[in-house]
Amino acid sequence: MTEEITGPVASPQNGRYAERGRTLSRRTVLQGAAGTLALPAIRALTGGLPASRTVVARESGRRVGPPRHPTGTLRAAISAEPNFINPADALELYEYAVVRSVYDGLTQWNTAYNKLEPALAVSWGSNADATEWEFHLRPDVKFQDGTPFNSAAVRRSIEEYIPNAWGVLYANLKTIDDSHPLVLKVGFSEPSPDFGRNQTFVKVISPKLLKENAAAKRAVGTGAFEWVTWEHGRQINLRANPNYWGKPEPYIRDLDLIIVQDETARVDGLVSGSLGLIMEVDPHDIPSIRSDRKLALATSPTWEELNLTYRCDQPIVNDVRVRQAIAYGINREAIVKDVLLGAGVVADSPLPYGTYGHITPDIAYSYDPAKSRQLLKAAGYPKGISLNLAGASSLATIPLMGQAMVAMLAEAGITVNFEIMEAGVLVSDLLAPHPKHQLFIITYGWVNGGPFQFDVLNVLNHPQYKGAALTKLIVASNSTADGPKRLKYLSDAQNLFMQQLPHLPLYDATDTDAFEANVHGYEVPRDAYQPVFARTYL
């Protein structure tokens, strides 16, 4: 049936997503992501995005073909106990390792070709202004508890999402039509151009599980693996779904997600053979892993971008000349080379390379301490300035990066007091009316392959930047359907952003995952968020 949505819908002023910081990071750097419809202009969203600048690479390990039937056990480390396994709440990589394995979305990413492809929806599209969307659903699919998958089930999942962490994705939701079991029609009061992309990480949950109010305790979806046990503090065990619609996947019989919080312990577990795969290897551990012939590595650029965010409403950094001076005072190339050991690419835009709408802006900030001093003098600070910088403790490279910035900026006449903080404390200070720090090292995850974080809730809300011209461009870019007009808005917004610098993009991360040499088919997720274990085999 079609129904007008009249209840509360997440918006910038409504729901838990008002604390947008919780969704930005998959590494907790910043916590708390058969009928027909006669529409005037159906647009299929299956086209590809620009190819990556870096080839995805696997090092060592003899390639073999996948087995005919699921076999073997993969013990993969996750870095923390999941806080949420309900997809409507899950926010982090260690949570989505579970969620992506058990649940499917309507669409998914083909990481080899960097484009959207069918999952639970076999085709989809929108009208010309992206206010009406239609998804044709895959027939003969069942949830792992035997419940039929249909449009009513998708509707029930949407209703679960609305009041929870990802509810903002349904802002301006107006109608849902599930009158045909294999067609879902969704209407919005305002254009929703990224709704198709968002279905890559929005998951469909068993209506029976939701009726039992049990989605926080166990997982039931349509995915490649089904739930077995959760030994809290130790591991989550999954097993191949014998009725998976995507056969011949999965190729692994058992997937054990082992909770190992310490980076050294993860590497030691891989070397000893107690673990078969670890994700997001510290760059400093890569040489020793590479030298071990029993192990293999996979590397890929990602859409994760690290930024230096300014609180633009605070004294000193409220002057754009000061923000530009800081940008010229940081040698980002040296950070990528010496701190990350090459595990990244200097970011040229607030949108990561390869996401929809990315351009190389006209303004670039090469390392130039003399230019920094000139800008500080013009801003009225001929003797330099002193600022406070905060970085989270959850990434091993953050302390090194902060220390490097302190030394670099000193050469530019900028004294920086650097402090490492627990992620939640950092977020509280970032969002405080009167923060202790003026500068923050923050990660943004662009999980939908489009301008996901490029809105006033993120790129302008966290810096508290109030420029009307940039705000207008960002709002326009997110309320215009894909096409030349939207691309022009995004282009202009990126150029103005790099001029005004609400934050300085530092680098786009390159991730390396490591595994035993007998592990094949595994790919580092391009979105840096959702590992696909269904295609992995031993």
Coordinates of C-alpha atoms in Angstrom, one line a residue:
M1 CA 0.0 0.0 0.0
T2 CA 0.9 3.6 -0.4
E3 CA 1.0 5.6 2.8
E4 CA 1.8 9.2 3.6
I5 CA 4.6 9.4 6.2
T6 CA 3.5 11.7 9.0
G7 CA 5.5 10.5 12.0
P8 CA 8.9 12.0 13.0
V9 CA 11.6 11.5 10.4
A10 CA 15.2 12.1 11.1
S11 CA 16.5 15.5 10.1
P12 CA 19.2 17.9 11.1
Q13 CA 17.1 18.8 14.1
N14 CA 15.6 15.4 14.8
G15 CA 16.8 12.1 16.2
R16 CA 20.1 10.6 17.2
Y17 CA 21.7 11.6 13.9
A18 CA 21.8 15.2 15.2
E19 CA 25.1 14.0 16.7
R20 CA 26.3 13.4 13.2
G21 CA 29.8 12.9 14.5
R22 CA 29.0 9.3 15.5
T23 CA 28.7 8.3 11.9
L24 CA 31.8 9.8 10.3
S25 CA 34.4 7.2 11.1
R26 CA 34.6 3.5 10.6
R27 CA 37.7 3.5 12.9
T28 CA 36.1 5.6 15.7
V29 CA 38.4 8.5 14.9
L30 CA 35.1 10.4 15.1
Q31 CA 32.2 8.5 16.7
G32 CA 29.4 9.7 18.3
A33 CA 27.2 6.3 7.6
A34 CA 7.9 -7.1 -11.5
G35 CA 5.5 -4.2 -11.6
T36 CA 6.2 -1.0 -13.4
L37 CA 5.9 2.7 -12.6
A38 CA 5.2 5.3 -15.3
L39 CA 7.6 8.0 -14.3
P40 CA 8.5 10.8 -16.7
A41 CA 12.2 10.0 -16.7
I42 CA 13.5 6.8 -15.2
R43 CA 17.2 7.0 -14.6
A44 CA 19.2 3.8 -14.0
L45 CA 21.9 4.2 -11.4
T46 CA 24.3 1.4 -12.6
G47 CA 26.9 3.5 -14.3
G48 CA 30.5 3.5 -13.1
L49 CA 32.6 6.1 -11.4
P50 CA 36.1 7.1 -12.4
A51 CA 38.7 4.4 -12.2
S52 CA 41.1 4.4 -9.3
R53 CA 44.6 6.0 -9.6
T54 CA 46.1 3.0 -7.9
V55 CA 45.7 -0.6 -9.0
V56 CA 44.4 -2.9 -6.3
A57 CA 47.2 -5.3 -5.6
R58 CA 47.6 -8.7 -4.0
E59 CA 51.1 -9.7 -3.1
S60 CA 52.2 -13.4 -3.0
G61 CA 50.0 -16.4 -2.7
R62 CA 49.2 -18.8 -5.5
R63 CA 45.8 -18.2 -7.1
V64 CA 43.4 -21.1 -7.3
G65 CA 39.8 -21.4 -8.2
P66 CA 37.0 -21.4 -5.6
P67 CA 35.4 -24.6 -4.4
R68 CA 32.1 -25.9 -5.6
H69 CA 30.7 -26.0 -2.1
P70 CA 31.4 -23.9 1.0
T71 CA 34.4 -25.3 2.8
G72 CA 36.9 -24.4 5.5
T73 CA 36.9 -21.8 8.3
L74 CA 38.2 -18.2 8.1
R75 CA 39.2 -16.6 11.3
A76 CA 39.2 -12.9 10.7
A77 CA 40.1 -10.3 13.4
I78 CA 37.9 -7.4 14.2
S79 CA 39.3 -4.6 16.3
A80 CA 36.5 -4.3 18.9
E81 CA 33.4 -5.8 20.4
P82 CA 30.5 -4.5 18.3
N83 CA 28.3 -2.0 20.0
F84 CA 25.6 -2.5 17.4
I85 CA 24.7 -5.4 15.1
N86 CA 21.4 -3.9 14.2
P87 CA 22.1 -2.3 10.8
A88 CA 20.0 0.7 11.6
D89 CA 22.6 1.5 14.4
A90 CA 25.8 0.0 13.2
L91 CA 28.5 2.6 12.4
E92 CA 31.9 1.0 12.5
L93 CA 34.1 -1.4 10.4
Y94 CA 34.1 -4.0 13.2
E95 CA 30.3 -3.8 13.2
Y96 CA 29.9 -3.9 9.5
A97 CA 32.1 -6.9 9.2
V98 CA 29.1 -8.7 10.8
V99 CA 26.3 -6.7 9.1
R100 CA 27.7 -7.0 5.6
S101 CA 28.1 -10.7 6.0
V102 CA 24.6 -11.5 7.2
Y103 CA 22.5 -8.7 5.5
D104 CA 22.1 -7.5 2.0
G105 CA 21.2 -4.1 0.6
L106 CA 19.1 -3.3 -2.4
T107 CA 22.3 -2.3 -4.3
Q108 CA 26.0 -3.2 -3.8
W109 CA 29.4 -2.0 -5.0
N110 CA 31.3 -3.8 -7.7
T111 CA 34.7 -2.9 -6.3
A112 CA 36.6 -4.2 -9.4
Y113 CA 34.8 -1.7 -11.7
N114 CA 33.9 0.9 -9.1
K115 CA 30.2 0.9 -9.9
L116 CA 26.8 0.1 -8.5
E117 CA 25.3 -3.3 -9.3
P118 CA 22.2 -5.2 -8.3
A119 CA 21.8 -6.9 -5.0
L120 CA 18.3 -7.4 -3.6
A121 CA 17.0 -5.0 -6.3
V122 CA 17.6 -6.2 -9.9
S123 CA 17.0 -2.7 -11.3
W124 CA 16.2 0.8 -9.9
G125 CA 15.8 4.4 -11.0
S126 CA 14.2 7.7 -10.2
N127 CA 12.2 10.4 -11.8
A128 CA 14.0 13.5 -13.3
D129 CA 14.3 15.4 -10.0
A130 CA 15.0 12.3 -7.8
T131 CA 11.9 12.8 -5.7
E132 CA 10.4 9.4 -6.7
W133 CA 12.4 6.2 -6.6
E134 CA 11.4 2.7 -7.8
F135 CA 13.2 -0.6 -7.0
H136 CA 12.3 -3.9 -8.7
L137 CA 13.1 -6.6 -6.2
R138 CA 14.7 -10.0 -6.7
P139 CA 12.1 -12.8 -6.7
D140 CA 12.2 -16.0 -4.7
V141 CA 14.5 -14.7 -1.9
K142 CA 13.9 -15.7 1.7
F143 CA 15.4 -14.5 4.9
Q144 CA 17.5 -17.0 6.9
D145 CA 14.5 -17.6 9.2
G146 CA 12.3 -18.6 6.2
T147 CA 10.4 -15.3 6.0
P148 CA 9.8 -14.2 2.4
F149 CA 11.7 -11.2 1.1
N150 CA 9.3 -8.7 -0.5
S151 CA 8.5 -5.0 -0.6
A152 CA 6.7 -5.1 2.7
A153 CA 9.9 -6.4 4.3
V154 CA 11.9 -3.5 2.9
R155 CA 9.3 -1.1 4.2
R156 CA 9.5 -2.6 7.6
S157 CA 13.3 -2.1 7.6
I158 CA 12.9 1.5 6.5
E159 CA 10.6 2.0 9.5
E160 CA 13.3 0.6 11.7
Y161 CA 15.9 2.9 10.3
I162 CA 14.0 6.2 10.6
P163 CA 14.3 6.7 14.4
N164 CA 17.8 5.3 14.7
A165 CA 21.4 6.3 13.8
W166 CA 21.0 6.2 10.0
G167 CA 17.6 7.8 10.0
V168 CA 18.9 11.0 8.4
L169 CA 19.1 9.0 5.1
Y170 CA 15.3 9.2 5.1
A171 CA 14.9 12.9 5.8
N172 CA 12.1 14.3 3.6
L173 CA 10.6 10.8 3.2
K174 CA 7.0 11.3 2.1
T175 CA 5.5 8.1 0.8
I176 CA 6.3 4.3 0.7
D177 CA 4.3 2.1 -1.7
D178 CA 4.7 -1.6 -1.1
S179 CA 1.4 -2.6 -2.9
H180 CA 3.3 -4.9 -5.3
P181 CA 5.4 -7.5 -3.5
L182 CA 8.3 -7.1 -5.9
V183 CA 8.2 -3.4 -6.4
L184 CA 9.1 -0.7 -3.9
K185 CA 8.2 2.9 -4.6
V186 CA 9.6 5.6 -2.3
G187 CA 8.7 9.3 -2.5
F188 CA 10.4 12.4 -1.0
S189 CA 9.3 15.9 -0.5
E190 CA 12.7 17.1 -1.7
P191 CA 15.1 15.6 -4.2
S192 CA 17.1 12.7 -2.9
P193 CA 19.8 12.2 -5.5
D194 CA 21.9 9.7 -3.6
F195 CA 19.2 7.4 -2.4
G196 CA 20.2 4.6 -4.8
R197 CA 23.9 4.8 -3.7
N198 CA 22.8 4.8 0.0
Q199 CA 21.2 1.4 -0.5
T200 CA 24.7 -0.1 -0.6
F201 CA 25.1 0.2 3.1
V202 CA 21.4 0.3 4.1
K203 CA 20.4 -3.3 4.9
V204 CA 17.1 -5.2 4.8
I205 CA 16.3 -6.9 8.1
S206 CA 14.0 -9.9 8.8
P207 CA 10.5 -8.6 9.7
K208 CA 10.2 -11.5 12.1
L209 CA 13.4 -10.5 13.9
L210 CA 12.2 -6.9 14.2
K211 CA 8.8 -8.1 15.5
E212 CA 10.6 -10.0 18.2
N213 CA 12.6 -6.9 19.0
A214 CA 15.8 -9.0 18.8
A215 CA 17.9 -7.2 16.2
A216 CA 20.4 -6.0 18.8
K217 CA 21.0 -9.6 20.0
R218 CA 21.4 -11.6 16.8
A219 CA 21.3 -11.0 13.0
V220 CA 18.9 -12.4 10.5
G221 CA 19.0 -11.2 6.9
T222 CA 19.2 -12.6 3.4
G223 CA 23.0 -12.5 3.2
A224 CA 25.7 -15.1 2.5
F225 CA 26.3 -16.0 6.1
E226 CA 23.8 -16.8 8.8
W227 CA 24.1 -16.2 12.6
V228 CA 25.4 -19.0 14.9
T229 CA 26.7 -17.6 18.2
W230 CA 28.1 -14.5 19.9
E231 CA 30.6 -15.2 22.6
H232 CA 30.8 -11.7 24.1
G233 CA 34.3 -10.3 24.4
R234 CA 35.7 -13.2 22.2
Q235 CA 34.1 -13.8 18.8
I236 CA 31.0 -13.9 16.6
N237 CA 30.5 -17.1 14.6
L238 CA 28.7 -17.2 11.3
R239 CA 28.0 -20.1 8.9
A240 CA 27.4 -20.3 5.1
N241 CA 23.7 -19.7 4.2
P242 CA 22.7 -22.8 2.3
N243 CA 19.8 -20.9 0.6
Y244 CA 21.7 -17.8 -0.4
W245 CA 20.3 -16.2 -3.5
G246 CA 23.8 -15.3 -4.8
K247 CA 25.2 -18.9 -5.2
P248 CA 27.8 -20.2 -5.8
E249 CA 28.8 -17.8 -3.0
P250 CA 29.7 -18.0 -0.2
Y251 CA 32.8 -20.2 -0.6
I252 CA 33.7 -20.4 3.1
R253 CA 31.7 -22.7 5.4
D254 CA 32.4 -20.9 8.6
L255 CA 33.4 -17.3 9.3
D256 CA 34.7 -16.6 12.8
L257 CA 35.1 -12.9 13.6
I258 CA 37.6 -12.8 16.4
I259 CA 37.7 -9.7 18.7
V260 CA 41.4 -8.6 19.0
Q261 CA 41.8 -5.0 20.0
D262 CA 45.6 -4.7 20.1
E263 CA 47.3 -4.2 16.7
T264 CA 50.4 -6.1 17.8
A265 CA 48.3 -9.1 18.9
R266 CA 46.5 -9.1 15.5
V267 CA 49.8 -9.3 13.7
D268 CA 51.1 -11.9 16.0
G269 CA 48.0 -13.9 15.6
L270 CA 48.3 -13.8 11.8
V271 CA 52.0 -14.8 11.9
S272 CA 51.3 -17.7 14.3
G273 CA 48.3 -19.0 12.3
S274 CA 45.7 -18.4 15.0
L275 CA 44.2 -15.8 12.7
G276 CA 43.6 -16.1 9.0
L277 CA 43.0 -12.4 8.1
I278 CA 43.5 -9.0 9.6
M279 CA 42.2 -5.7 8.3
E280 CA 43.7 -2.2 8.2
V281 CA 47.3 -3.2 8.9
D282 CA 49.5 -0.5 10.4
P283 CA 51.8 0.7 7.6
H284 CA 54.8 0.1 9.9
D285 CA 53.9 -3.7 10.1
I286 CA 53.7 -4.2 6.4
P287 CA 57.4 -4.9 5.7
S288 CA 57.6 -7.7 8.2
I289 CA 54.4 -9.3 6.9
R290 CA 55.6 -8.9 3.3
S291 CA 58.8 -10.8 4.2
D292 CA 56.8 -13.8 5.5
R293 CA 56.2 -16.3 2.6
K294 CA 53.2 -17.8 4.5
L295 CA 51.3 -14.5 4.3
A296 CA 49.9 -12.3 1.6
L297 CA 48.8 -8.6 1.3
A298 CA 46.0 -6.8 -0.5
T299 CA 46.1 -3.0 -1.0
S300 CA 43.6 -0.5 -2.3
P301 CA 42.9 3.2 -2.3
T302 CA 39.7 4.0 -0.4
W303 CA 37.2 6.8 0.0
E304 CA 38.3 7.4 3.6
E305 CA 39.7 10.9 4.0
L306 CA 41.6 12.4 6.9
N307 CA 41.1 16.1 7.6
L308 CA 42.4 18.9 9.8
T309 CA 39.2 20.6 10.9
Y310 CA 39.1 24.2 12.1
R311 CA 36.6 25.5 14.5
C312 CA 35.9 28.5 12.4
D313 CA 33.8 30.2 15.0
Q314 CA 36.7 30.5 17.4
P315 CA 39.2 33.4 17.7
I316 CA 42.2 33.4 15.4
V317 CA 41.0 30.5 13.2
N318 CA 37.9 32.5 12.3
D319 CA 40.1 34.4 9.9
V320 CA 40.4 32.6 6.5
R321 CA 44.0 33.9 6.2
V322 CA 45.0 32.0 9.3
R323 CA 43.4 28.8 8.0
Q324 CA 45.2 29.2 4.8
A325 CA 48.5 29.9 6.6
I326 CA 48.1 26.6 8.5
A327 CA 47.5 24.8 5.2
Y328 CA 50.7 26.2 3.7
G329 CA 52.5 25.3 6.9
I330 CA 51.8 21.5 6.7
N331 CA 53.8 19.3 4.4
R332 CA 51.1 16.8 3.4
E333 CA 53.4 15.0 1.0
A334 CA 55.9 14.4 3.8
I335 CA 53.1 13.1 6.1
V336 CA 52.0 10.6 3.5
K337 CA 55.6 9.5 2.7
D338 CA 57.2 9.5 6.1
V339 CA 54.3 9.0 8.6
L340 CA 52.1 6.7 6.6
L341 CA 54.9 5.1 4.6
G342 CA 53.0 5.8 1.4
A343 CA 49.7 4.5 2.7
G344 CA 47.7 7.3 1.2
V345 CA 47.4 10.0 -1.4
V346 CA 47.5 13.7 -0.7
A347 CA 43.9 14.9 -0.8
D348 CA 43.2 17.6 -3.4
S349 CA 39.5 18.1 -2.5
P350 CA 37.1 17.6 0.3
L351 CA 35.5 14.9 -1.8
P352 CA 37.8 11.8 -2.2
Y353 CA 39.1 10.8 -5.6
G354 CA 36.7 8.4 -7.4
T355 CA 33.5 9.6 -5.6
Y356 CA 30.7 11.1 -7.7
G357 CA 31.4 14.8 -8.4
H358 CA 35.1 14.9 -7.4
I359 CA 37.2 17.5 -9.1
T360 CA 40.7 18.8 -8.7
P361 CA 40.1 22.3 -7.4
D362 CA 41.9 25.3 -8.7
I363 CA 43.6 26.0 -5.3
A364 CA 46.3 23.7 -3.9
Y365 CA 48.3 24.2 -0.8
S366 CA 51.9 23.2 -1.3
Y367 CA 54.3 23.4 1.6
D368 CA 55.4 27.0 1.9
P369 CA 56.3 28.3 5.5
A370 CA 57.2 31.7 4.1
K371 CA 53.7 32.0 2.6
S372 CA 52.3 31.1 6.0
R373 CA 54.2 33.9 7.7
Q374 CA 53.0 36.4 5.1
L375 CA 49.4 35.4 5.6
L376 CA 49.8 35.6 9.4
K377 CA 51.3 39.1 9.1
A378 CA 48.4 40.2 6.8
A379 CA 45.9 38.8 9.4
G380 CA 47.6 40.9 12.2
Y381 CA 49.8 38.3 13.7
P382 CA 53.4 39.2 12.7
K383 CA 54.8 37.4 15.8
G384 CA 52.9 34.2 15.1
I385 CA 50.1 32.4 16.9
S386 CA 49.5 29.6 19.3
L387 CA 46.7 27.0 18.9
N388 CA 45.5 23.7 20.4
L389 CA 45.2 20.5 18.3
A390 CA 43.4 17.3 19.3
G391 CA 43.8 13.9 17.8
A392 CA 42.1 10.6 18.7
S393 CA 43.9 7.7 20.3
S394 CA 42.3 5.0 18.1
L395 CA 44.8 5.2 15.1
A396 CA 48.4 4.4 15.6
T397 CA 49.5 7.0 13.1
I398 CA 47.7 9.9 14.7
P399 CA 50.3 10.6 17.4
L400 CA 53.1 10.6 14.8
M401 CA 51.0 12.8 12.4
G402 CA 50.3 15.3 15.2
Q403 CA 53.9 15.5 16.2
A404 CA 54.9 16.0 12.6
M405 CA 52.4 18.9 12.2
V406 CA 53.7 20.5 15.4
A407 CA 57.3 20.6 14.0
M408 CA 56.2 21.8 10.5
L409 CA 53.9 24.5 11.8
A410 CA 56.7 25.8 14.1
E411 CA 58.7 26.7 11.0
A412 CA 55.7 28.8 9.9
G413 CA 55.5 30.7 13.2
I414 CA 52.6 28.7 14.5
T415 CA 53.0 27.1 17.9
V416 CA 50.7 24.1 18.3
N417 CA 49.9 22.3 21.6
F418 CA 49.0 18.7 20.6
E419 CA 46.9 16.4 22.7
I420 CA 45.8 12.8 22.2
M421 CA 42.3 12.1 23.4
E422 CA 39.8 9.2 23.6
A423 CA 37.5 9.5 20.5
G424 CA 34.4 10.2 22.5
V425 CA 36.0 13.0 24.4
L426 CA 37.4 14.5 21.2
V427 CA 33.9 14.5 19.7
S428 CA 32.5 16.2 22.7
D429 CA 35.1 18.9 22.5
L430 CA 34.6 19.3 18.8
L431 CA 30.9 19.9 19.2
A432 CA 31.2 22.0 22.4
P433 CA 30.1 25.7 22.3
H434 CA 33.5 26.7 23.7
P435 CA 36.0 24.0 22.7
K436 CA 39.3 23.6 24.4
H437 CA 40.9 23.0 20.9
Q438 CA 40.7 25.0 17.7
L439 CA 42.1 22.2 15.5
F440 CA 41.0 18.6 15.2
I441 CA 42.2 15.6 13.2
I442 CA 39.1 13.9 11.9
T443 CA 38.3 11.1 9.5
Y444 CA 35.3 11.2 7.1
G445 CA 34.1 8.0 5.5
W446 CA 32.4 8.5 2.1
V447 CA 30.6 5.2 2.2
N448 CA 28.2 5.6 -0.7
G449 CA 30.6 6.5 -3.4
G450 CA 29.1 10.0 -3.7
P451 CA 29.1 13.3 -1.8
F452 CA 28.0 11.5 1.3
Q453 CA 29.6 13.8 3.9
F454 CA 29.4 16.9 1.7
D455 CA 26.5 18.6 3.4
V456 CA 26.0 21.3 6.0
L457 CA 25.7 18.7 8.8
N458 CA 29.2 17.5 8.3
V459 CA 31.6 19.7 6.3
L460 CA 30.2 22.9 7.7
N461 CA 28.6 21.9 11.0
H462 CA 31.7 20.5 12.6
P463 CA 33.8 23.5 11.7
Q464 CA 30.9 25.8 12.5
Y465 CA 31.5 27.6 9.3
K466 CA 28.7 30.1 8.5
G467 CA 29.6 31.3 4.9
A468 CA 26.4 31.8 3.0
A469 CA 27.8 31.3 -0.4
L470 CA 29.3 27.9 0.4
T471 CA 26.3 26.8 2.3
K472 CA 24.0 27.7 -0.7
L473 CA 26.2 25.6 -3.1
I474 CA 26.3 22.6 -0.8
V475 CA 22.5 22.7 -0.3
A476 CA 21.9 23.0 -4.0
S477 CA 24.3 20.1 -4.8
N478 CA 22.4 17.8 -2.5
S479 CA 19.0 18.7 -3.7
T480 CA 19.7 18.4 -7.5
A481 CA 19.5 15.1 -9.4
D482 CA 22.6 13.6 -10.9
G483 CA 23.7 15.3 -14.1
P484 CA 25.5 18.4 -15.4
K485 CA 23.7 20.8 -13.1
R486 CA 24.6 18.9 -10.0
L487 CA 28.2 18.3 -11.1
K488 CA 28.5 22.1 -11.6
Y489 CA 27.2 22.8 -8.1
L490 CA 29.7 20.2 -6.7
S491 CA 32.6 21.7 -8.7
D492 CA 31.9 25.2 -7.6
A493 CA 31.4 24.1 -4.0
Q494 CA 34.8 22.3 -3.9
N495 CA 36.6 25.3 -5.4
L496 CA 35.0 27.6 -2.8
F497 CA 35.6 25.1 0.0
M498 CA 39.3 25.0 -0.8
Q499 CA 39.5 28.7 -0.8
Q500 CA 37.6 29.1 2.5
L501 CA 39.0 26.0 4.2
P502 CA 36.4 24.9 6.8
H503 CA 38.8 22.0 7.0
L504 CA 42.0 21.1 5.2
P505 CA 41.9 17.7 3.4
L506 CA 45.1 15.9 4.4
Y507 CA 45.0 12.5 2.6
D508 CA 42.8 9.8 1.1
A509 CA 43.7 6.6 2.8
T510 CA 45.2 3.5 1.2
D511 CA 44.3 0.4 3.2
T512 CA 46.2 -2.8 3.3
D513 CA 44.8 -6.0 4.7
A514 CA 46.8 -9.1 5.4
F515 CA 46.0 -12.8 5.3
E516 CA 47.4 -16.3 5.1
A517 CA 48.6 -17.2 1.6
N518 CA 45.9 -19.9 1.2
V519 CA 43.2 -17.1 1.4
H520 CA 42.0 -16.1 -2.1
G521 CA 39.3 -13.8 -3.6
Y522 CA 39.4 -11.3 -0.8
E523 CA 39.4 -7.6 -1.7
V524 CA 40.0 -4.5 0.4
P525 CA 36.7 -2.7 0.5
R526 CA 36.8 0.5 -1.6
D527 CA 34.4 2.2 0.8
A528 CA 36.8 1.2 3.6
Y529 CA 33.7 0.0 5.5
Q530 CA 32.2 -3.2 4.3
P531 CA 34.4 -6.3 3.7
V532 CA 32.9 -8.9 1.5
F533 CA 33.8 -12.3 2.9
A534 CA 31.3 -14.1 0.6
R535 CA 33.8 -14.0 -2.3
T536 CA 36.7 -15.2 -0.2
Y537 CA 37.8 -18.8 -0.3
L538 CA 40.6 -21.1 1.0

